[in-house]
Coordinates of C-alpha atoms in Angstrom, one line a residue:
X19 CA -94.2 44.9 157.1
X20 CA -92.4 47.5 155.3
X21 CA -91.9 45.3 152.4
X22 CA -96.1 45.3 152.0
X23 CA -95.8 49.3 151.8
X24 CA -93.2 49.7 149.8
X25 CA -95.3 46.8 147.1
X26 CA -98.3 48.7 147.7
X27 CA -96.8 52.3 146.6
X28 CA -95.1 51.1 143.6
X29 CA -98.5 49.1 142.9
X30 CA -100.1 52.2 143.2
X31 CA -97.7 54.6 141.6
X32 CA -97.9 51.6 138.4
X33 CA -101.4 52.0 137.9
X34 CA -102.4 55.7 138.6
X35 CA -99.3 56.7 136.4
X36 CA -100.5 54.6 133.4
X37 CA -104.4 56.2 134.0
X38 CA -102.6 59.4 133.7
X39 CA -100.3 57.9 130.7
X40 CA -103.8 57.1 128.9
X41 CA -105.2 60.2 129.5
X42 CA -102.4 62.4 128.5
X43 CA -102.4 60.3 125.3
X44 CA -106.2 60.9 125.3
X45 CA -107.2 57.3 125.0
X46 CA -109.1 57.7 127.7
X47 CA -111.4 60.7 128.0
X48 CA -113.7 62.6 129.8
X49 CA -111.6 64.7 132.2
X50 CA -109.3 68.0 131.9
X51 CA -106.3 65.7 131.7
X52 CA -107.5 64.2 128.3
X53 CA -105.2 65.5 125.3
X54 CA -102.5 67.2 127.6
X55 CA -99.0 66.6 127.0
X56 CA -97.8 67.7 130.9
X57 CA -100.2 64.7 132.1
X58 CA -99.0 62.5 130.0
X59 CA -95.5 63.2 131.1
X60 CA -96.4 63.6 135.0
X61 CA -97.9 59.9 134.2
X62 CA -94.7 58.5 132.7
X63 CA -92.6 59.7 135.8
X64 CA -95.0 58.2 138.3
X65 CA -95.3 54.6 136.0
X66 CA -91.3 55.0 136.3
X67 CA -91.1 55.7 139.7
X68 CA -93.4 53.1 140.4
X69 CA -92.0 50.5 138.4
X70 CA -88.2 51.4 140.6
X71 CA -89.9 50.8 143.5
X72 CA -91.1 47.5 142.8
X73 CA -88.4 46.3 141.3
X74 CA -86.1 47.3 144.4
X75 CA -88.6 45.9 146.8
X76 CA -88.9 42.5 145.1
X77 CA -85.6 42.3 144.9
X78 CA -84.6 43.4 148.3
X79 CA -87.6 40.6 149.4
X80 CA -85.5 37.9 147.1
X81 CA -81.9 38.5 148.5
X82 CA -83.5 38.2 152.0
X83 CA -85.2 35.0 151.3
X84 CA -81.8 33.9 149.6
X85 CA -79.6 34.5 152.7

């Protein structure tokens, strides 16, 4: 069950740091965040964050199925 959380937090950490990525960028526009280098930073460290968690839990998931 934790497994499923952990996934679900680095899904969600993946995808709402590249929206902020985007935006920082200012690909995509239309909010205060469009154009601003701190967004597109903040972005990066949640896309990296997100992408550790992942990683660690679908590899914790594989060494269990291993064993």
């Amino acid at each position: 069950m934790a497994r499923w959380i952990s996934l679900a937090v680095g899904v969600v950490l993946l995808l709402v740091g590249a929206v902020w990525v985007l935006q920082g960028a200012g690909v995509v526009t239309g909010s205060f965040m469009t154009g601003q280098k701190l967004w597109f930073l903040i972005g990066l460290a949640s896309f990296l964050a997100g992408v550790v968690v992942v990683a660690a839990t679908t590899r914790r998931s594989a060494r269990k199925k291993t064993d």
